[in-house]
CSV table of C-alpha atoms and ligand atoms in Angstrom, one decimal:
chain,number,residue,atom,x,y,z
A,37,UNK,CA,-55.9,86.6,-1.7
A,38,UNK,CA,-56.8,83.8,-4.1
A,39,UNK,CA,-59.7,82.2,-2.3
A,40,UNK,CA,-62.8,83.8,-0.9
A,41,UNK,CA,-63.9,80.9,1.2
A,42,UNK,CA,-65.5,82.3,4.4
A,43,UNK,CA,-63.7,81.2,7.5
A,44,UNK,CA,-65.3,83.5,10.2
A,45,UNK,CA,-68.8,84.9,10.3
A,46,UNK,CA,-69.8,87.5,12.9
A,47,UNK,CA,-73.5,87.8,12.7
A,48,UNK,CA,-75.1,90.5,14.7
A,49,UNK,CA,-72.8,90.1,17.7
A,50,UNK,CA,-73.9,92.0,20.8
A,51,UNK,CA,-72.3,92.1,24.3
A,52,UNK,CA,-73.6,94.0,27.3
A,53,UNK,CA,-71.7,94.6,30.5
A,54,UNK,CA,-74.5,95.5,32.9
A,55,UNK,CA,-76.4,98.4,31.3
A,56,UNK,CA,-73.4,99.2,29.1
A,57,UNK,CA,-73.5,97.9,25.5
A,58,UNK,CA,-69.9,97.2,24.6
A,59,UNK,CA,-70.6,95.6,21.2
A,60,UNK,CA,-73.7,96.7,19.4
A,61,UNK,CA,-74.6,94.4,16.5
A,62,UNK,CA,-71.3,93.6,14.7
A,63,UNK,CA,-71.4,91.8,11.4
A,64,UNK,CA,-68.5,90.8,9.2
A,65,UNK,CA,-67.0,87.8,7.3
A,66,UNK,CA,-63.3,86.9,7.2
A,67,UNK,CA,-62.0,85.0,4.2
A,68,UNK,CA,-59.5,82.1,4.1
A,69,UNK,CA,-55.9,83.3,4.1
A,70,UNK,CA,-56.4,87.0,4.8
A,71,UNK,CA,-55.2,89.2,7.5
A,72,UNK,CA,-58.3,90.9,8.8
A,73,UNK,CA,-57.8,93.9,11.0
A,74,UNK,CA,-60.1,95.2,13.8
A,75,UNK,CA,-59.0,98.8,14.0
A,76,UNK,CA,-60.3,101.3,16.5
A,77,UNK,CA,-59.4,103.3,19.6
A,78,UNK,CA,-59.3,102.0,23.1
A,79,UNK,CA,-62.7,100.8,24.2
A,80,UNK,CA,-64.1,100.3,20.7
A,81,UNK,CA,-65.1,96.7,21.5
A,82,UNK,CA,-62.3,95.0,19.5
A,83,UNK,CA,-61.3,92.6,22.3
A,84,UNK,CA,-64.9,91.8,23.2
A,85,UNK,CA,-65.7,91.0,19.6
A,86,UNK,CA,-62.7,88.8,19.2
A,87,UNK,CA,-63.4,86.9,22.5
A,88,UNK,CA,-67.0,86.2,21.3
A,89,UNK,CA,-65.6,84.7,18.1
A,90,UNK,CA,-63.0,82.7,20.0
A,91,UNK,CA,-65.8,81.3,22.2
A,92,UNK,CA,-64.3,82.9,25.3
A,93,UNK,CA,-67.3,85.2,25.9
A,94,UNK,CA,-70.9,84.4,25.4
A,95,UNK,CA,-72.7,86.9,23.1
A,96,UNK,CA,-75.9,88.5,24.4
A,97,UNK,CA,-77.1,88.6,20.8
A,98,UNK,CA,-76.1,87.2,17.5
A,99,UNK,CA,-73.8,84.3,16.5
A,100,UNK,CA,-70.2,83.7,15.5
A,101,UNK,CA,-69.0,80.8,13.4
A,102,UNK,CA,-65.4,79.7,12.7
A,103,UNK,CA,-64.8,77.2,9.9
A,104,UNK,CA,-68.5,76.6,9.9
A,105,UNK,CA,-68.7,75.7,13.6
A,106,UNK,CA,-70.9,77.8,15.9
A,107,UNK,CA,-68.6,79.1,18.7
A,108,UNK,CA,-71.3,78.4,21.3
A,109,UNK,CA,-72.6,75.1,20.2
A,110,UNK,CA,-69.4,73.5,18.8
A,111,UNK,CA,-66.7,75.1,21.0
A,112,UNK,CA,-64.5,72.0,21.0
A,113,UNK,CA,-64.4,72.0,17.2
A,114,UNK,CA,-63.7,75.7,17.1
A,115,UNK,CA,-60.8,75.2,19.6
A,116,UNK,CA,-59.2,72.6,17.2
A,117,UNK,CA,-58.9,75.2,14.4
A,118,UNK,CA,-58.0,78.4,16.3
A,119,UNK,CA,-54.9,79.7,18.0
A,120,UNK,CA,-55.3,82.6,20.4
A,121,UNK,CA,-52.4,84.8,21.5
A,122,UNK,CA,-52.4,85.1,25.3
A,123,UNK,CA,-51.6,88.4,26.9
A,124,UNK,CA,-47.8,88.0,27.5
A,125,UNK,CA,-48.4,89.2,31.1
A,126,UNK,CA,-50.1,85.9,31.8
A,127,UNK,CA,-47.1,83.6,30.8
A,128,UNK,CA,-45.4,81.5,33.4
A,129,UNK,CA,-42.5,83.6,34.3
A,130,UNK,CA,-40.3,81.0,35.9
A,131,UNK,CA,-40.3,78.5,33.0
A,132,UNK,CA,-37.8,78.7,30.2
A,133,UNK,CA,-39.0,79.4,26.6
A,134,UNK,CA,-38.5,75.8,25.6
A,135,UNK,CA,-40.3,74.4,28.7
A,136,UNK,CA,-43.3,76.5,28.2
A,137,UNK,CA,-43.5,75.6,24.5
A,138,UNK,CA,-43.2,71.9,25.3
A,139,UNK,CA,-45.8,72.2,28.0
A,140,UNK,CA,-48.3,73.8,25.6
A,141,UNK,CA,-47.4,71.3,22.9
A,142,UNK,CA,-48.3,68.5,25.4
A,143,UNK,CA,-51.9,69.9,25.5
A,144,UNK,CA,-52.6,68.9,21.9
A,145,UNK,CA,-52.9,65.6,20.1
A,146,UNK,CA,-50.7,66.6,17.1
A,147,UNK,CA,-48.6,69.7,17.9
A,148,UNK,CA,-46.1,71.1,15.5
A,149,UNK,CA,-42.4,70.5,16.4
A,150,UNK,CA,-41.1,73.1,18.8
A,151,UNK,CA,-37.6,73.6,17.2
A,152,UNK,CA,-38.8,75.2,13.8
A,153,UNK,CA,-41.3,77.2,15.7
A,154,UNK,CA,-38.6,78.8,17.9
A,155,UNK,CA,-36.6,79.4,14.7
A,156,UNK,CA,-39.5,81.1,13.0
A,157,UNK,CA,-40.0,83.3,16.0
A,158,UNK,CA,-36.3,84.1,16.2
A,159,UNK,CA,-36.3,82.7,19.8
A,160,UNK,CA,-33.8,79.9,19.3
A,161,UNK,CA,-31.1,81.6,21.2
A,162,UNK,CA,-33.5,82.3,24.0
A,163,UNK,CA,-34.7,78.7,24.4
A,164,UNK,CA,-33.0,78.2,27.8
A,165,UNK,CA,-33.8,81.7,29.1
A,166,UNK,CA,-36.5,82.1,31.6
A,167,UNK,CA,-39.6,84.0,30.5
A,168,UNK,CA,-39.2,86.7,33.1
A,169,UNK,CA,-35.9,87.7,31.5
A,170,UNK,CA,-37.3,88.2,28.0
A,171,UNK,CA,-37.8,91.6,26.5
A,172,UNK,CA,-41.3,92.8,25.7
A,173,UNK,CA,-40.9,91.9,22.0
A,174,UNK,CA,-39.6,88.4,22.9
A,175,UNK,CA,-42.5,87.8,25.2
A,176,UNK,CA,-45.0,88.8,22.5
A,177,UNK,CA,-43.3,86.5,20.0
A,178,UNK,CA,-43.4,83.7,22.6
A,179,UNK,CA,-47.1,84.4,23.2
A,180,UNK,CA,-47.7,84.1,19.4
A,181,UNK,CA,-45.6,80.9,19.3
A,182,UNK,CA,-47.9,79.4,22.0
A,183,UNK,CA,-50.9,80.2,19.8
A,184,UNK,CA,-49.3,78.3,16.9
A,185,UNK,CA,-48.3,75.0,18.6
A,186,UNK,CA,-51.6,73.3,17.6
A,187,UNK,CA,-51.0,74.4,13.9
A,188,UNK,CA,-54.2,76.4,13.8
A,189,UNK,CA,-56.0,77.5,10.7
A,190,UNK,CA,-57.1,80.8,12.2
A,191,UNK,CA,-55.0,82.9,14.5
A,192,UNK,CA,-56.2,85.7,16.8
A,193,UNK,CA,-53.8,88.4,17.8
A,194,UNK,CA,-55.1,91.0,20.2
A,195,UNK,CA,-53.0,94.2,20.0
A,196,UNK,CA,-49.8,92.1,19.5
A,197,UNK,CA,-47.5,95.1,19.3
A,198,UNK,CA,-48.8,97.5,21.9
A,199,UNK,CA,-46.0,98.8,24.0
A,200,UNK,CA,-43.2,97.5,21.7
A,201,UNK,CA,-40.5,99.7,20.3
A,202,UNK,CA,-40.5,100.2,16.5
A,203,UNK,CA,-37.9,97.5,15.8
A,204,UNK,CA,-39.6,94.9,17.9
A,205,UNK,CA,-42.9,95.9,16.2
A,206,UNK,CA,-41.3,95.4,12.8
A,207,UNK,CA,-40.0,92.0,13.7
A,208,UNK,CA,-43.5,91.0,14.7
A,209,UNK,CA,-44.9,92.3,11.5
A,210,UNK,CA,-42.5,90.1,9.6
A,211,UNK,CA,-43.6,87.1,11.6
A,212,UNK,CA,-47.3,87.9,10.9
A,213,UNK,CA,-46.7,88.3,7.2
A,214,UNK,CA,-44.8,85.0,7.1
A,215,UNK,CA,-47.8,83.3,8.7
A,216,UNK,CA,-50.0,84.8,6.0
A,217,UNK,CA,-47.7,83.5,3.3
A,218,UNK,CA,-48.3,80.0,4.7
A,219,UNK,CA,-52.0,80.4,4.2
A,220,UNK,CA,-53.1,81.1,7.8
A,221,UNK,CA,-56.1,83.3,8.4
A,222,UNK,CA,-55.3,86.0,10.9
A,223,UNK,CA,-57.5,88.3,12.9
A,224,UNK,CA,-55.6,91.1,14.4
A,225,UNK,CA,-56.8,94.0,16.6
A,226,UNK,CA,-54.8,97.1,16.8
A,227,UNK,CA,-55.2,100.8,17.4
A,228,UNK,CA,-52.1,101.6,15.2
A,229,UNK,CA,-53.3,102.7,11.8
A,230,UNK,CA,-49.8,102.1,10.2
A,231,UNK,CA,-49.8,98.6,11.5
A,232,UNK,CA,-53.3,98.0,10.0
A,233,UNK,CA,-52.2,99.5,6.7
A,234,UNK,CA,-49.0,97.4,6.5
A,235,UNK,CA,-50.5,94.1,7.6
A,236,UNK,CA,-54.1,93.9,6.7
A,237,UNK,CA,-55.9,92.8,3.5
A,238,UNK,CA,-59.1,94.3,4.9
A,239,UNK,CA,-59.8,96.5,7.9
A,240,UNK,CA,-62.9,96.7,10.0
A,241,UNK,CA,-63.0,100.1,11.5
A,242,UNK,CA,-64.7,100.0,14.9
A,243,UNK,CA,-65.9,102.7,17.2
A,244,UNK,CA,-68.2,102.5,20.3
A,245,UNK,CA,-69.1,98.9,19.7
A,246,UNK,CA,-70.0,99.3,16.0
A,247,UNK,CA,-68.5,98.7,12.6
A,248,UNK,CA,-68.1,102.1,11.0
A,249,UNK,CA,-66.4,100.9,7.8
A,250,UNK,CA,-65.0,97.7,6.3
A,251,UNK,CA,-62.8,97.5,3.3
A,252,UNK,CA,-59.3,97.2,2.0
A,253,UNK,CA,-56.9,99.9,3.4
A,254,UNK,CA,-56.7,101.4,-0.1
A,255,UNK,CA,-60.4,101.6,-0.6
A,256,UNK,CA,-60.9,103.1,2.8
A,257,UNK,CA,-58.5,105.9,2.0
A,258,UNK,CA,-60.1,106.3,-1.4
A,259,UNK,CA,-63.5,106.7,0.3
A,260,UNK,CA,-62.2,110.1,1.5
A,261,UNK,CA,-62.3,111.1,-2.2
A,262,UNK,CA,-59.0,112.9,-1.5
A,263,UNK,CA,-55.5,111.6,-1.6
A,264,UNK,CA,-53.9,114.5,0.1
A,265,UNK,CA,-54.2,116.6,3.2
A,266,UNK,CA,-53.0,120.2,3.8
A,267,UNK,CA,-52.4,121.0,7.4
A,268,UNK,CA,-51.7,124.4,9.0
A,269,UNK,CA,-52.2,126.6,12.0
A,270,UNK,CA,-53.6,130.1,11.9
A,271,UNK,CA,-52.0,132.9,13.9
A,272,UNK,CA,-54.4,134.4,16.4
A,273,UNK,CA,-56.8,131.5,16.4
A,274,UNK,CA,-57.1,131.6,20.2
A,275,UNK,CA,-58.6,135.0,20.1
A,276,UNK,CA,-61.3,134.0,17.7
A,277,UNK,CA,-64.8,133.2,19.0
A,278,UNK,CA,-66.4,129.8,18.2
A,279,UNK,CA,-68.8,131.5,15.8
A,280,UNK,CA,-65.8,133.0,14.1
A,281,UNK,CA,-64.0,129.6,13.9
A,282,UNK,CA,-67.1,128.1,12.2
A,283,UNK,CA,-67.1,130.9,9.7
A,284,UNK,CA,-63.4,130.2,9.0
A,285,UNK,CA,-64.1,126.6,8.4
A,286,UNK,CA,-66.9,127.5,5.9
A,287,UNK,CA,-64.5,129.9,4.2
A,288,UNK,CA,-61.8,127.2,4.0
A,289,UNK,CA,-64.2,124.7,2.5
A,290,UNK,CA,-64.5,127.1,-0.4
A,291,UNK,CA,-60.8,126.8,-1.3
A,292,UNK,CA,-60.7,125.3,-4.8
A,293,UNK,CA,-61.0,121.5,-5.0
A,294,UNK,CA,-61.2,121.1,-1.3
A,295,UNK,CA,-63.4,118.1,-0.4
A,296,UNK,CA,-63.4,118.4,3.4
A,297,UNK,CA,-62.2,120.6,6.2
A,298,UNK,CA,-61.5,119.9,9.8
A,299,UNK,CA,-60.2,121.7,12.8
A,300,UNK,CA,-58.2,119.2,15.1
A,301,UNK,CA,-57.3,121.0,18.3
A,302,UNK,CA,-55.6,124.0,16.7
A,303,UNK,CA,-54.6,122.4,13.3
A,304,UNK,CA,-56.7,122.9,10.2
A,305,UNK,CA,-56.9,119.9,7.8
A,306,UNK,CA,-58.0,120.4,4.2
A,307,UNK,CA,-58.6,117.3,2.1
A,308,UNK,CA,-58.1,117.5,-1.6
A,309,UNK,CA,-57.3,115.3,-4.6
A,310,UNK,CA,-55.9,118.3,-6.5
A,311,UNK,CA,-53.1,119.3,-4.1
A,312,UNK,CA,-51.5,121.9,-6.2
A,313,UNK,CA,-54.8,123.7,-7.1
A,314,UNK,CA,-56.0,123.8,-3.5
A,315,UNK,CA,-52.6,124.9,-2.1
A,316,UNK,CA,-52.3,127.7,-4.6
A,317,UNK,CA,-55.8,128.9,-3.9
A,318,UNK,CA,-55.2,128.7,-0.1
A,319,UNK,CA,-52.0,130.7,-0.4
A,320,UNK,CA,-53.7,133.3,-2.6
A,321,UNK,CA,-56.5,133.7,-0.2
A,322,UNK,CA,-54.1,134.0,2.7
A,323,UNK,CA,-52.1,136.6,0.9
A,324,UNK,CA,-55.0,139.0,1.2
A,325,UNK,CA,-54.1,139.1,4.9
A,326,UNK,CA,-57.3,137.5,6.2
A,327,UNK,CA,-55.5,134.3,7.1
A,328,UNK,CA,-52.0,134.2,8.6
A,329,UNK,CA,-50.9,130.7,8.0
A,330,UNK,CA,-48.3,128.9,10.1
A,331,UNK,CA,-46.6,125.5,10.1
A,332,UNK,CA,-48.1,124.6,6.7
A,333,UNK,CA,-47.4,121.1,5.5
A,334,UNK,CA,-48.9,118.6,3.0
A,335,UNK,CA,-49.1,114.9,3.4
A,336,UNK,CA,-50.9,111.8,2.0
A,337,UNK,CA,-54.3,111.0,3.4
A,338,UNK,CA,-54.3,108.1,5.9
A,339,UNK,CA,-56.6,105.7,7.6
A,340,UNK,CA,-56.5,108.0,10.6
A,341,UNK,CA,-58.1,110.6,8.4
A,342,UNK,CA,-60.8,108.1,7.4
A,343,UNK,CA,-61.5,107.4,11.0
A,344,UNK,CA,-61.7,111.0,12.1
A,345,UNK,CA,-63.9,111.9,9.1
A,346,UNK,CA,-66.3,109.1,10.0
A,347,UNK,CA,-66.4,109.4,13.8
A,348,UNK,CA,-65.0,112.9,14.7
A,349,UNK,CA,-62.5,111.2,16.9
A,350,UNK,CA,-58.9,110.1,16.7
A,351,UNK,CA,-57.7,106.5,16.8
A,352,UNK,CA,-55.0,107.2,19.3
A,353,UNK,CA,-57.3,109.1,21.7
A,354,UNK,CA,-57.7,107.5,25.1
B,954,ATP,P1,-58.7,98.2,24.2
B,954,ATP,O1,-57.9,98.7,23.0
B,954,ATP,O2,-58.7,99.2,25.3
B,954,ATP,O3,-58.5,96.8,24.6
B,954,ATP,P2,-61.1,97.4,22.9
B,954,ATP,O4,-61.5,98.0,21.6
B,954,ATP,O5,-60.5,96.0,22.8
B,954,ATP,O6,-60.2,98.4,23.7
B,954,ATP,P3,-62.9,96.2,24.7
B,954,ATP,O7,-61.8,95.7,25.6
B,954,ATP,O8,-63.7,95.2,23.9
B,954,ATP,O9,-62.4,97.3,23.7
B,954,ATP,O10,-63.9,97.0,25.6
B,954,ATP,C1,-65.1,97.6,25.1
B,954,ATP,C2,-65.8,98.4,26.2
B,954,ATP,O11,-66.3,97.4,27.2
B,954,ATP,C3,-64.9,99.3,27.0
B,954,ATP,O12,-65.6,100.4,27.3
B,954,ATP,C4,-64.6,98.5,28.2
B,954,ATP,O13,-64.3,99.4,29.3
B,954,ATP,C5,-65.8,97.7,28.5
B,954,ATP,N1,-65.5,96.4,29.1
B,954,ATP,C6,-64.7,95.4,28.6
B,954,ATP,N2,-64.7,94.3,29.4
B,954,ATP,C7,-65.5,94.6,30.4
B,954,ATP,C8,-66.0,93.9,31.6
B,954,ATP,N3,-65.5,92.7,31.9
B,954,ATP,N4,-66.9,94.5,32.4
B,954,ATP,C9,-67.3,95.8,32.1
B,954,ATP,N5,-67.0,96.5,31.1
B,954,ATP,C10,-66.1,95.9,30.2
């Protein structure tokens, strides 16, 4: 990212649905040319936050500005610079890909040519196919294409790969990265941490309507102060009392160089930045017969670990 020009400002955004506060004072800034991720589990408030920035929902508190324009006061100006991916379920099923693209292009004073856009989205061979016959991935690419016809500076993609198979997801990732290469600013919501890691320059972790952390993927993982995780089950865990499990967690936190310990369902997770030292000590402790380890494995710490450490919940949880 070469420039740090601010393109989006979310300033204390609040949204209430009746007595329920879905977004509770969200602040962030998005820079020119970056892919900015809103990452959080279902219901975290990602869509509501995006819609307030797009000017589609009126905030109950705070302000949003895009390219310096207030999304409430200067909505027409905001619309000129943004492209919003529609949910693919709301596309006109009976039109062909080309027809729907041309129809959207006709809405704007200076749309981009449709042909190269279809090419970029790898939809050229589907141009005469009706929308209803497209696969999930093709529909998502078309939905992104429609967001691009007005050559927007800022593109909003709300969970663009949800429900897609891994290959379709990767095709979309490539398209998003190409848009970034062309200098577009992209705001992307997702609850897939791998997607956020691959695509985003910075990630805003959201939970229950709030920002819990905001940084580059690397710095978020570094904030754990541990680059590795050791996972294992313990035989006979079911028979232990809650008190006993707490005692076990305390004991495990004393394994050498361990920075944090968690019990996720029946899997213990130990965080460390000295994997070998911690692993050796854990195995030595277990050799005494107190702990009977099962399914032991080690892995690199991830954004999911950051999220769980900060909120106590998993990203993929419903
Ligand atoms: P998802 O991944 O499920 O889309 P999200 O992070 O985008 O989740 P939002 O869609 O912004 O979350 O929803 C935030 C909260 O607000 C949820 O608890 C949701 O049920 C609630 N909510 C969203 N829209 C409305 C609405 N129109 N009326 C009432 N509650 C709503």
